Amino acid sequence: LDLDRRPVAHRESVRHKIRNTLGVSPSDALLLFVGSGFKTKGLDRALIALAHLPESLARTTRLVVIGQDQASPYLRLAQKLGVAEQVQFVGGRTDSPGLLAAGDLLVHPAYMENTGTILLEAIAAGLPVLATDVCGYAGHIAMADAGKVLPSPFDQDQLDFELASALLTEDRQRWSQNGLTYGAQ
């Protein structure tokens, strides 16, 4: 990873500060979607999965979308799905290591992705990842045991299930620690 993409020092204080800046409660689950090219990265899939969360999870789950692209079609989709209040578009950012520290899960259900450097950045930052197997670096998620990889062909119901499961499981703490260890090596 580039030096400017390495995990932040003082992770907990950075986490608190950025979540506060984003208006995300410490008790809420913060999903991150990172990448320009929202269509190929699967933002529509992520929004649908957010909309399909059980009500008990949906009330306390936020999605922050980071990247340069046309947000308006996805804002309309979020409104149609009834999750617009849970979604925040923040544009391209230079502070991605801090944002990764603030998140609880990276959601990357890409249609296609040659590499997916953000997957490595998230793993190294201790952010569990939920991604599709079409991402070139998805194998690192499995090798690190730092999240879940969805097999092809893509199944929206499976993404919905795995997202809800990831938000409920205590495995996220283990995935986070495994990612930090993997990234350090």
PDB file of N, CA and C in Angstrom, residues 30-128:
ATOM      1  N   LEU A  30     -21.740   1.638  10.843  1.00  0.00           N
ATOM      2  CA  LEU A  30     -21.343   2.480   9.718  1.00  0.00           C
ATOM      3  C   LEU A  30     -20.784   1.612   8.600  1.00  0.00           C
ATOM      4  N   LEU A  31     -21.557   1.529   7.520  1.00  0.00           N
ATOM      5  CA  LEU A  31     -21.116   0.834   6.319  1.00  0.00           C
ATOM      6  C   LEU A  31     -20.421   1.837   5.426  1.00  0.00           C
ATOM      7  N   LEU A  32     -19.324   1.422   4.816  1.00  0.00           N
ATOM      8  CA  LEU A  32     -18.620   2.274   3.869  1.00  0.00           C
ATOM      9  C   LEU A  32     -18.681   1.638   2.489  1.00  0.00           C
ATOM     10  N   PHE A  33     -18.891   2.479   1.499  1.00  0.00           N
ATOM     11  CA  PHE A  33     -18.809   2.093   0.095  1.00  0.00           C
ATOM     12  C   PHE A  33     -17.792   3.057  -0.492  1.00  0.00           C
ATOM     13  N   VAL A  34     -16.671   2.543  -1.002  1.00  0.00           N
ATOM     14  CA  VAL A  34     -15.586   3.395  -1.453  1.00  0.00           C
ATOM     15  C   VAL A  34     -15.236   3.079  -2.894  1.00  0.00           C
ATOM     16  N   GLY A  35     -15.197   4.114  -3.721  1.00  0.00           N
ATOM     17  CA  GLY A  35     -14.724   3.934  -5.084  1.00  0.00           C
ATOM     18  C   GLY A  35     -15.475   4.780  -6.084  1.00  0.00           C
ATOM     19  N   SER A  36     -14.762   5.290  -7.036  1.00  0.00           N
ATOM     20  CA  SER A  36     -15.383   5.984  -8.148  1.00  0.00           C
ATOM     21  C   SER A  36     -15.861   4.925  -9.133  1.00  0.00           C
ATOM     22  N   GLY A  37     -16.878   5.272  -9.896  1.00  0.00           N
ATOM     23  CA  GLY A  37     -17.477   4.277 -10.776  1.00  0.00           C
ATOM     24  C   GLY A  37     -18.514   3.491 -10.011  1.00  0.00           C
ATOM     25  N   PHE A  38     -19.521   4.194  -9.507  1.00  0.00           N
ATOM     26  CA  PHE A  38     -20.527   3.570  -8.651  1.00  0.00           C
ATOM     27  C   PHE A  38     -21.218   2.385  -9.320  1.00  0.00           C
ATOM     28  N   LYS A  39     -21.413   2.474 -10.636  1.00  0.00           N
ATOM     29  CA  LYS A  39     -22.122   1.399 -11.334  1.00  0.00           C
ATOM     30  C   LYS A  39     -21.326   0.099 -11.294  1.00  0.00           C
ATOM     31  N   THR A  40     -20.062   0.130 -11.707  1.00  0.00           N
ATOM     32  CA  THR A  40     -19.270  -1.104 -11.737  1.00  0.00           C
ATOM     33  C   THR A  40     -18.923  -1.602 -10.336  1.00  0.00           C
ATOM     34  N   LYS A  41     -18.890  -0.701  -9.369  1.00  0.00           N
ATOM     35  CA  LYS A  41     -18.566  -1.092  -7.990  1.00  0.00           C
ATOM     36  C   LYS A  41     -19.784  -1.651  -7.255  1.00  0.00           C
ATOM     37  N   GLY A  42     -20.982  -1.548  -7.861  1.00  0.00           N
ATOM     38  CA  GLY A  42     -22.166  -2.174  -7.290  1.00  0.00           C
ATOM     39  C   GLY A  42     -22.898  -1.373  -6.230  1.00  0.00           C
ATOM     40  N   LEU A  43     -22.894  -0.052  -6.341  1.00  0.00           N
ATOM     41  CA  LEU A  43     -23.607   0.753  -5.348  1.00  0.00           C
ATOM     42  C   LEU A  43     -25.098   0.425  -5.324  1.00  0.00           C
ATOM     43  N   ASP A  44     -25.679   0.140  -6.482  1.00  0.00           N
ATOM     44  CA  ASP A  44     -27.095  -0.235  -6.498  1.00  0.00           C
ATOM     45  C   ASP A  44     -27.330  -1.477  -5.640  1.00  0.00           C
ATOM     46  N   ARG A  45     -26.451  -2.450  -5.740  1.00  0.00           N
ATOM     47  CA  ARG A  45     -26.574  -3.669  -4.940  1.00  0.00           C
ATOM     48  C   ARG A  45     -26.482  -3.361  -3.443  1.00  0.00           C
ATOM     49  N   ALA A  46     -25.568  -2.473  -3.079  1.00  0.00           N
ATOM     50  CA  ALA A  46     -25.391  -2.106  -1.671  1.00  0.00           C
ATOM     51  C   ALA A  46     -26.633  -1.393  -1.135  1.00  0.00           C
ATOM     52  N   LEU A  47     -27.211  -0.511  -1.941  1.00  0.00           N
ATOM     53  CA  LEU A  47     -28.419   0.202  -1.521  1.00  0.00           C
ATOM     54  C   LEU A  47     -29.593  -0.758  -1.344  1.00  0.00           C
ATOM     55  N   ILE A  48     -29.728  -1.705  -2.254  1.00  0.00           N
ATOM     56  CA  ILE A  48     -30.802  -2.698  -2.141  1.00  0.00           C
ATOM     57  C   ILE A  48     -30.615  -3.531  -0.870  1.00  0.00           C
ATOM     58  N   ALA A  49     -29.384  -3.945  -0.603  1.00  0.00           N
ATOM     59  CA  ALA A  49     -29.120  -4.733   0.608  1.00  0.00           C
ATOM     60  C   ALA A  49     -29.434  -3.920   1.863  1.00  0.00           C
ATOM     61  N   LEU A  50     -29.098  -2.638   1.853  1.00  0.00           N
ATOM     62  CA  LEU A  50     -29.424  -1.766   2.982  1.00  0.00           C
ATOM     63  C   LEU A  50     -30.937  -1.704   3.177  1.00  0.00           C
ATOM     64  N   ALA A  51     -31.671  -1.584   2.078  1.00  0.00           N
ATOM     65  CA  ALA A  51     -33.130  -1.516   2.147  1.00  0.00           C
ATOM     66  C   ALA A  51     -33.754  -2.820   2.619  1.00  0.00           C
ATOM     67  N   HIS A  52     -33.069  -3.923   2.420  1.00  0.00           N
ATOM     68  CA  HIS A  52     -33.600  -5.230   2.815  1.00  0.00           C
ATOM     69  C   HIS A  52     -33.206  -5.651   4.226  1.00  0.00           C
ATOM     70  N   LEU A  53     -32.477  -4.799   4.939  1.00  0.00           N
ATOM     71  CA  LEU A  53     -32.126  -5.141   6.322  1.00  0.00           C
ATOM     72  C   LEU A  53     -33.392  -5.232   7.172  1.00  0.00           C
ATOM     73  N   PRO A  54     -33.406  -6.132   8.145  1.00  0.00           N
ATOM     74  CA  PRO A  54     -34.524  -6.151   9.083  1.00  0.00           C
ATOM     75  C   PRO A  54     -34.641  -4.789   9.777  1.00  0.00           C
ATOM     76  N   GLU A  55     -35.846  -4.414  10.100  1.00  0.00           N
ATOM     77  CA  GLU A  55     -36.107  -3.088  10.683  1.00  0.00           C
ATOM     78  C   GLU A  55     -35.220  -2.802  11.894  1.00  0.00           C
ATOM     79  N   SER A  56     -35.016  -3.805  12.733  1.00  0.00           N
ATOM     80  CA  SER A  56     -34.195  -3.598  13.932  1.00  0.00           C
ATOM     81  C   SER A  56     -32.768  -3.192  13.590  1.00  0.00           C
ATOM     82  N   LEU A  57     -32.227  -3.695  12.493  1.00  0.00           N
ATOM     83  CA  LEU A  57     -30.882  -3.305  12.052  1.00  0.00           C
ATOM     84  C   LEU A  57     -30.909  -2.016  11.253  1.00  0.00           C
ATOM     85  N   ALA A  58     -31.915  -1.863  10.427  1.00  0.00           N
ATOM     86  CA  ALA A  58     -32.000  -0.698   9.538  1.00  0.00           C
ATOM     87  C   ALA A  58     -32.011   0.609  10.319  1.00  0.00           C
ATOM     88  N   ARG A  59     -32.680   0.623  11.468  1.00  0.00           N
ATOM     89  CA  ARG A  59     -32.775   1.854  12.266  1.00  0.00           C
ATOM     90  C   ARG A  59     -31.416   2.370  12.710  1.00  0.00           C
ATOM     91  N   THR A  60     -30.457   1.466  12.861  1.00  0.00           N
ATOM     92  CA  THR A  60     -29.154   1.868  13.413  1.00  0.00           C
ATOM     93  C   THR A  60     -28.003   1.647  12.427  1.00  0.00           C
ATOM     94  N   THR A  61     -28.308   1.606  11.137  1.00  0.00           N
ATOM     95  CA  THR A  61     -27.273   1.376  10.138  1.00  0.00           C
ATOM     96  C   THR A  61     -27.220   2.556   9.171  1.00  0.00           C
ATOM     97  N   ARG A  62     -26.018   3.051   8.931  1.00  0.00           N
ATOM     98  CA  ARG A  62     -25.782   4.162   8.006  1.00  0.00           C
ATOM     99  C   ARG A  62     -24.821   3.689   6.926  1.00  0.00           C
ATOM    100  N   LEU A  63     -24.966   4.260   5.727  1.00  0.00           N
ATOM    101  CA  LEU A  63     -24.066   3.977   4.608  1.00  0.00           C
ATOM    102  C   LEU A  63     -23.457   5.283   4.148  1.00  0.00           C
ATOM    103  N   VAL A  64     -22.142   5.362   4.170  1.00  0.00           N
ATOM    104  CA  VAL A  64     -21.432   6.522   3.654  1.00  0.00           C
ATOM    105  C   VAL A  64     -20.756   6.111   2.351  1.00  0.00           C
ATOM    106  N   VAL A  65     -21.047   6.868   1.301  1.00  0.00           N
ATOM    107  CA  VAL A  65     -20.531   6.601  -0.033  1.00  0.00           C
ATOM    108  C   VAL A  65     -19.418   7.599  -0.321  1.00  0.00           C
ATOM    109  N   ILE A  66     -18.225   7.059  -0.589  1.00  0.00           N
ATOM    110  CA  ILE A  66     -17.033   7.867  -0.819  1.00  0.00           C
ATOM    111  C   ILE A  66     -16.558   7.618  -2.239  1.00  0.00           C
ATOM    112  N   GLY A  67     -16.434   8.673  -3.023  1.00  0.00           N
ATOM    113  CA  GLY A  67     -15.947   8.524  -4.386  1.00  0.00           C
ATOM    114  C   GLY A  67     -16.548   9.557  -5.313  1.00  0.00           C
ATOM    115  N   GLN A  68     -15.915   9.699  -6.464  1.00  0.00           N
ATOM    116  CA  GLN A  68     -16.348  10.658  -7.466  1.00  0.00           C
ATOM    117  C   GLN A  68     -17.206   9.950  -8.497  1.00  0.00           C
ATOM    118  N   ASP A  69     -18.438  10.358  -8.617  1.00  0.00           N
ATOM    119  CA  ASP A  69     -19.344   9.846  -9.632  1.00  0.00           C
ATOM    120  C   ASP A  69     -20.642  10.627  -9.512  1.00  0.00           C
ATOM    121  N   GLN A  70     -21.558  10.364 -10.420  1.00  0.00           N
ATOM    122  CA  GLN A  70     -22.861  11.015 -10.388  1.00  0.00           C
ATOM    123  C   GLN A  70     -23.699  10.380  -9.275  1.00  0.00           C
ATOM    124  N   ALA A  71     -23.964  11.136  -8.244  1.00  0.00           N
ATOM    125  CA  ALA A  71     -24.726  10.615  -7.113  1.00  0.00           C
ATOM    126  C   ALA A  71     -26.229  10.606  -7.383  1.00  0.00           C
ATOM    127  N   SER A  72     -26.711  11.479  -8.245  1.00  0.00           N
ATOM    128  CA  SER A  72     -28.160  11.666  -8.393  1.00  0.00           C
ATOM    129  C   SER A  72     -28.941  10.391  -8.732  1.00  0.00           C
ATOM    130  N   PRO A  73     -28.482   9.514  -9.639  1.00  0.00           N
ATOM    131  CA  PRO A  73     -29.270   8.289  -9.875  1.00  0.00           C
ATOM    132  C   PRO A  73     -29.362   7.399  -8.633  1.00  0.00           C
ATOM    133  N   TYR A  74     -28.324   7.418  -7.828  1.00  0.00           N
ATOM    134  CA  TYR A  74     -28.297   6.575  -6.637  1.00  0.00           C
ATOM    135  C   TYR A  74     -29.079   7.209  -5.488  1.00  0.00           C
ATOM    136  N   LEU A  75     -29.113   8.524  -5.466  1.00  0.00           N
ATOM    137  CA  LEU A  75     -29.972   9.207  -4.501  1.00  0.00           C
ATOM    138  C   LEU A  75     -31.439   8.897  -4.808  1.00  0.00           C
ATOM    139  N   ARG A  76     -31.793   8.907  -6.095  1.00  0.00           N
ATOM    140  CA  ARG A  76     -33.164   8.565  -6.487  1.00  0.00           C
ATOM    141  C   ARG A  76     -33.485   7.118  -6.111  1.00  0.00           C
ATOM    142  N   LEU A  77     -32.531   6.219  -6.350  1.00  0.00           N
ATOM    143  CA  LEU A  77     -32.743   4.819  -5.978  1.00  0.00           C
ATOM    144  C   LEU A  77     -32.908   4.694  -4.466  1.00  0.00           C
ATOM    145  N   ALA A  78     -32.070   5.383  -3.707  1.00  0.00           N
ATOM    146  CA  ALA A  78     -32.174   5.333  -2.245  1.00  0.00           C
ATOM    147  C   ALA A  78     -33.534   5.851  -1.781  1.00  0.00           C
ATOM    148  N   GLN A  79     -34.022   6.918  -2.423  1.00  0.00           N
ATOM    149  CA  GLN A  79     -35.350   7.442  -2.072  1.00  0.00           C
ATOM    150  C   GLN A  79     -36.436   6.421  -2.410  1.00  0.00           C
ATOM    151  N   LYS A  80     -36.336   5.820  -3.591  1.00  0.00           N
ATOM    152  CA  LYS A  80     -37.313   4.816  -4.018  1.00  0.00           C
ATOM    153  C   LYS A  80     -37.335   3.630  -3.047  1.00  0.00           C
ATOM    154  N   LEU A  81     -36.155   3.252  -2.557  1.00  0.00           N
ATOM    155  CA  LEU A  81     -36.037   2.122  -1.637  1.00  0.00           C
ATOM    156  C   LEU A  81     -36.363   2.485  -0.185  1.00  0.00           C
ATOM    157  N   GLY A  82     -36.518   3.782   0.085  1.00  0.00           N
ATOM    158  CA  GLY A  82     -36.841   4.228   1.438  1.00  0.00           C
ATOM    159  C   GLY A  82     -35.666   4.302   2.381  1.00  0.00           C
ATOM    160  N   VAL A  83     -34.432   4.408   1.843  1.00  0.00           N
ATOM    161  CA  VAL A  83     -33.243   4.455   2.702  1.00  0.00           C
ATOM    162  C   VAL A  83     -32.444   5.750   2.556  1.00  0.00           C
ATOM    163  N   ALA A  84     -33.013   6.745   1.888  1.00  0.00           N
ATOM    164  CA  ALA A  84     -32.264   7.987   1.622  1.00  0.00           C
ATOM    165  C   ALA A  84     -31.755   8.646   2.901  1.00  0.00           C
ATOM    166  N   GLU A  85     -32.520   8.536   3.981  1.00  0.00           N
ATOM    167  CA  GLU A  85     -32.103   9.147   5.251  1.00  0.00           C
ATOM    168  C   GLU A  85     -30.904   8.432   5.872  1.00  0.00           C
ATOM    169  N   GLN A  86     -30.635   7.223   5.430  1.00  0.00           N
ATOM    170  CA  GLN A  86     -29.535   6.431   5.979  1.00  0.00           C
ATOM    171  C   GLN A  86     -28.263   6.538   5.145  1.00  0.00           C
ATOM    172  N   VAL A  87     -28.333   7.227   4.008  1.00  0.00           N
ATOM    173  CA  VAL A  87     -27.222   7.259   3.062  1.00  0.00           C
ATOM    174  C   VAL A  87     -26.660   8.674   2.963  1.00  0.00           C
ATOM    175  N   GLN A  88     -25.342   8.743   2.969  1.00  0.00           N
ATOM    176  CA  GLN A  88     -24.657  10.034   2.856  1.00  0.00           C
ATOM    177  C   GLN A  88     -23.568   9.925   1.793  1.00  0.00           C
ATOM    178  N   PHE A  89     -23.595  10.809   0.814  1.00  0.00           N
ATOM    179  CA  PHE A  89     -22.570  10.881  -0.222  1.00  0.00           C
ATOM    180  C   PHE A  89     -21.594  11.980   0.182  1.00  0.00           C
ATOM    181  N   VAL A  90     -20.301  11.637   0.277  1.00  0.00           N
ATOM    182  CA  VAL A  90     -19.312  12.617   0.725  1.00  0.00           C
ATOM    183  C   VAL A  90     -18.301  12.972  -0.361  1.00  0.00           C
ATOM    184  N   GLY A  91     -18.474  12.437  -1.572  1.00  0.00           N
ATOM    185  CA  GLY A  91     -17.570  12.743  -2.668  1.00  0.00           C
ATOM    186  C   GLY A  91     -16.219  12.091  -2.483  1.00  0.00           C
ATOM    187  N   GLY A  92     -15.275  12.485  -3.353  1.00  0.00           N
ATOM    188  CA  GLY A  92     -13.908  11.981  -3.231  1.00  0.00           C
ATOM    189  C   GLY A  92     -13.243  12.588  -2.018  1.00  0.00           C
ATOM    190  N   ARG A  93     -12.468  11.820  -1.333  1.00  0.00           N
ATOM    191  CA  ARG A  93     -11.817  12.291  -0.104  1.00  0.00           C
ATOM    192  C   ARG A  93     -10.350  11.882  -0.121  1.00  0.00           C
ATOM    193  N   THR A  94      -9.544  12.655   0.575  1.00  0.00           N
ATOM    194  CA  THR A  94      -8.125  12.321   0.700  1.00  0.00           C
ATOM    195  C   THR A  94      -7.818  11.671   2.044  1.00  0.00           C
ATOM    196  N   ASP A  95      -8.820  11.571   2.902  1.00  0.00           N
ATOM    197  CA  ASP A  95      -8.611  11.016   4.242  1.00  0.00           C
ATOM    198  C   ASP A  95      -9.185   9.607   4.378  1.00  0.00           C
ATOM    199  N   SER A  96      -9.003   8.790   3.334  1.00  0.00           N
ATOM    200  CA  SER A  96      -9.601   7.457   3.383  1.00  0.00           C
ATOM    201  C   SER A  96      -9.092   6.599   4.541  1.00  0.00           C
ATOM    202  N   PRO A  97      -7.817   6.663   4.962  1.00  0.00           N
ATOM    203  CA  PRO A  97      -7.435   5.850   6.124  1.00  0.00           C
ATOM    204  C   PRO A  97      -8.247   6.189   7.385  1.00  0.00           C
ATOM    205  N   GLY A  98      -8.541   7.452   7.584  1.00  0.00           N
ATOM    206  CA  GLY A  98      -9.372   7.846   8.722  1.00  0.00           C
ATOM    207  C   GLY A  98     -10.795   7.365   8.579  1.00  0.00           C
ATOM    208  N   LEU A  99     -11.327   7.464   7.365  1.00  0.00           N
ATOM    209  CA  LEU A  99     -12.681   6.975   7.118  1.00  0.00           C
ATOM    210  C   LEU A  99     -12.769   5.470   7.338  1.00  0.00           C
ATOM    211  N   LEU A 100     -11.738   4.741   6.913  1.00  0.00           N
ATOM    212  CA  LEU A 100     -11.725   3.290   7.131  1.00  0.00           C
ATOM    213  C   LEU A 100     -11.711   2.968   8.621  1.00  0.00           C
ATOM    214  N   ALA A 101     -11.016   3.779   9.398  1.00  0.00           N
ATOM    215  CA  ALA A 101     -10.990   3.575  10.855  1.00  0.00           C
ATOM    216  C   ALA A 101     -12.361   3.832  11.466  1.00  0.00           C
ATOM    217  N   ALA A 102     -13.146   4.710  10.851  1.00  0.00           N
ATOM    218  CA  ALA A 102     -14.458   5.068  11.382  1.00  0.00           C
ATOM    219  C   ALA A 102     -15.525   4.025  11.072  1.00  0.00           C
ATOM    220  N   GLY A 103     -15.305   3.223  10.028  1.00  0.00           N
ATOM    221  CA  GLY A 103     -16.328   2.288   9.576  1.00  0.00           C
ATOM    222  C   GLY A 103     -16.387   0.998  10.372  1.00  0.00           C
ATOM    223  N   ASP A 104     -17.498   0.282  10.158  1.00  0.00           N
ATOM    224  CA  ASP A 104     -17.695  -1.029  10.765  1.00  0.00           C
ATOM    225  C   ASP A 104     -17.634  -2.146   9.733  1.00  0.00           C
ATOM    226  N   LEU A 105     -17.878  -1.812   8.452  1.00  0.00           N
ATOM    227  CA  LEU A 105     -17.856  -2.810   7.398  1.00  0.00           C
ATOM    228  C   LEU A 105     -17.738  -2.104   6.057  1.00  0.00           C
ATOM    229  N   LEU A 106     -16.818  -2.580   5.214  1.00  0.00           N
ATOM    230  CA  LEU A 106     -16.720  -2.106   3.835  1.00  0.00           C
ATOM    231  C   LEU A 106     -17.606  -3.009   2.988  1.00  0.00           C
ATOM    232  N   VAL A 107     -18.518  -2.408   2.236  1.00  0.00           N
ATOM    233  CA  VAL A 107     -19.408  -3.160   1.361  1.00  0.00           C
ATOM    234  C   VAL A 107     -18.977  -2.862  -0.073  1.00  0.00           C
ATOM    235  N   HIS A 108     -18.563  -3.913  -0.785  1.00  0.00           N
ATOM    236  CA  HIS A 108     -18.003  -3.747  -2.132  1.00  0.00           C
ATOM    237  C   HIS A 108     -18.536  -4.855  -3.056  1.00  0.00           C
ATOM    238  N   PRO A 109     -19.842  -4.790  -3.386  1.00  0.00           N
ATOM    239  CA  PRO A 109     -20.448  -5.838  -4.217  1.00  0.00           C
ATOM    240  C   PRO A 109     -20.287  -5.557  -5.714  1.00  0.00           C
ATOM    241  N   ALA A 110     -19.059  -5.441  -6.167  1.00  0.00           N
ATOM    242  CA  ALA A 110     -18.754  -5.014  -7.532  1.00  0.00           C
ATOM    243  C   ALA A 110     -19.273  -5.991  -8.587  1.00  0.00           C
ATOM    244  N   TYR A 111     -19.619  -5.404  -9.733  1.00  0.00           N
ATOM    245  CA  TYR A 111     -19.960  -6.196 -10.913  1.00  0.00           C
ATOM    246  C   TYR A 111     -18.690  -6.725 -11.556  1.00  0.00           C
ATOM    247  N   MET A 112     -17.649  -5.884 -11.528  1.00  0.00           N
ATOM    248  CA  MET A 112     -16.318  -6.287 -11.973  1.00  0.00           C
ATOM    249  C   MET A 112     -15.314  -5.319 -11.374  1.00  0.00           C
ATOM    250  N   GLU A 113     -14.127  -5.842 -11.127  1.00  0.00           N
ATOM    251  CA  GLU A 113     -13.088  -5.047 -10.478  1.00  0.00           C
ATOM    252  C   GLU A 113     -11.765  -5.753 -10.724  1.00  0.00           C
ATOM    253  N   ASN A 114     -10.880  -5.108 -11.485  1.00  0.00           N
ATOM    254  CA  ASN A 114      -9.601  -5.743 -11.802  1.00  0.00           C
ATOM    255  C   ASN A 114      -8.798  -6.073 -10.556  1.00  0.00           C
ATOM    256  N   THR A 115      -8.667  -5.110  -9.675  1.00  0.00           N
ATOM    257  CA  THR A 115      -7.870  -5.327  -8.469  1.00  0.00           C
ATOM    258  C   THR A 115      -8.705  -5.091  -7.218  1.00  0.00           C
ATOM    259  N   GLY A 116      -9.054  -3.852  -6.964  1.00  0.00           N
ATOM    260  CA  GLY A 116      -9.789  -3.512  -5.746  1.00  0.00           C
ATOM    261  C   GLY A 116      -8.850  -3.176  -4.617  1.00  0.00           C
ATOM    262  N   THR A 117      -7.973  -2.215  -4.855  1.00  0.00           N
ATOM    263  CA  THR A 117      -6.996  -1.817  -3.843  1.00  0.00           C
ATOM    264  C   THR A 117      -7.666  -1.436  -2.528  1.00  0.00           C
ATOM    265  N   ILE A 118      -8.880  -0.895  -2.611  1.00  0.00           N
ATOM    266  CA  ILE A 118      -9.589  -0.519  -1.384  1.00  0.00           C
ATOM    267  C   ILE A 118      -9.805  -1.726  -0.479  1.00  0.00           C
ATOM    268  N   LEU A 119      -9.909  -2.908  -1.048  1.00  0.00           N
ATOM    269  CA  LEU A 119     -10.066  -4.110  -0.233  1.00  0.00           C
ATOM    270  C   LEU A 119      -8.839  -4.310   0.646  1.00  0.00           C
ATOM    271  N   LEU A 120      -7.651  -4.146   0.052  1.00  0.00           N
ATOM    272  CA  LEU A 120      -6.408  -4.285   0.824  1.00  0.00           C
ATOM    273  C   LEU A 120      -6.292  -3.188   1.875  1.00  0.00           C
ATOM    274  N   GLU A 121      -6.657  -1.969   1.486  1.00  0.00           N
ATOM    275  CA  GLU A 121      -6.591  -0.850   2.428  1.00  0.00           C
ATOM    276  C   GLU A 121      -7.505  -1.101   3.624  1.00  0.00           C
ATOM    277  N   ALA A 122      -8.709  -1.594   3.353  1.00  0.00           N
ATOM    278  CA  ALA A 122      -9.655  -1.864   4.433  1.00  0.00           C
ATOM    279  C   ALA A 122      -9.148  -2.983   5.343  1.00  0.00           C
ATOM    280  N   ILE A 123      -8.692  -4.074   4.741  1.00  0.00           N
ATOM    281  CA  ILE A 123      -8.176  -5.192   5.536  1.00  0.00           C
ATOM    282  C   ILE A 123      -7.054  -4.711   6.453  1.00  0.00           C
ATOM    283  N   ALA A 124      -6.089  -4.000   5.895  1.00  0.00           N
ATOM    284  CA  ALA A 124      -4.942  -3.520   6.669  1.00  0.00           C
ATOM    285  C   ALA A 124      -5.361  -2.543   7.764  1.00  0.00           C
ATOM    286  N   ALA A 125      -6.470  -1.825   7.529  1.00  0.00           N
ATOM    287  CA  ALA A 125      -6.967  -0.862   8.522  1.00  0.00           C
ATOM    288  C   ALA A 125      -7.825  -1.529   9.592  1.00  0.00           C
ATOM    289  N   GLY A 126      -8.053  -2.830   9.454  1.00  0.00           N
ATOM    290  CA  GLY A 126      -8.877  -3.532  10.429  1.00  0.00           C
ATOM    291  C   GLY A 126     -10.366  -3.376  10.182  1.00  0.00           C
ATOM    292  N   LEU A 127     -10.737  -2.998   8.950  1.00  0.00           N
ATOM    293  CA  LEU A 127     -12.146  -2.853   8.590  1.00  0.00           C
ATOM    294  C   LEU A 127     -12.599  -4.116   7.866  1.00  0.00           C
ATOM    295  N   PRO A 128     -13.505  -4.887   8.454  1.00  0.00           N
ATOM    296  CA  PRO A 128     -13.996  -6.088   7.780  1.00  0.00           C
ATOM    297  C   PRO A 128     -14.615  -5.739   6.428  1.00  0.00           C
TER     298      PRO A 128
END
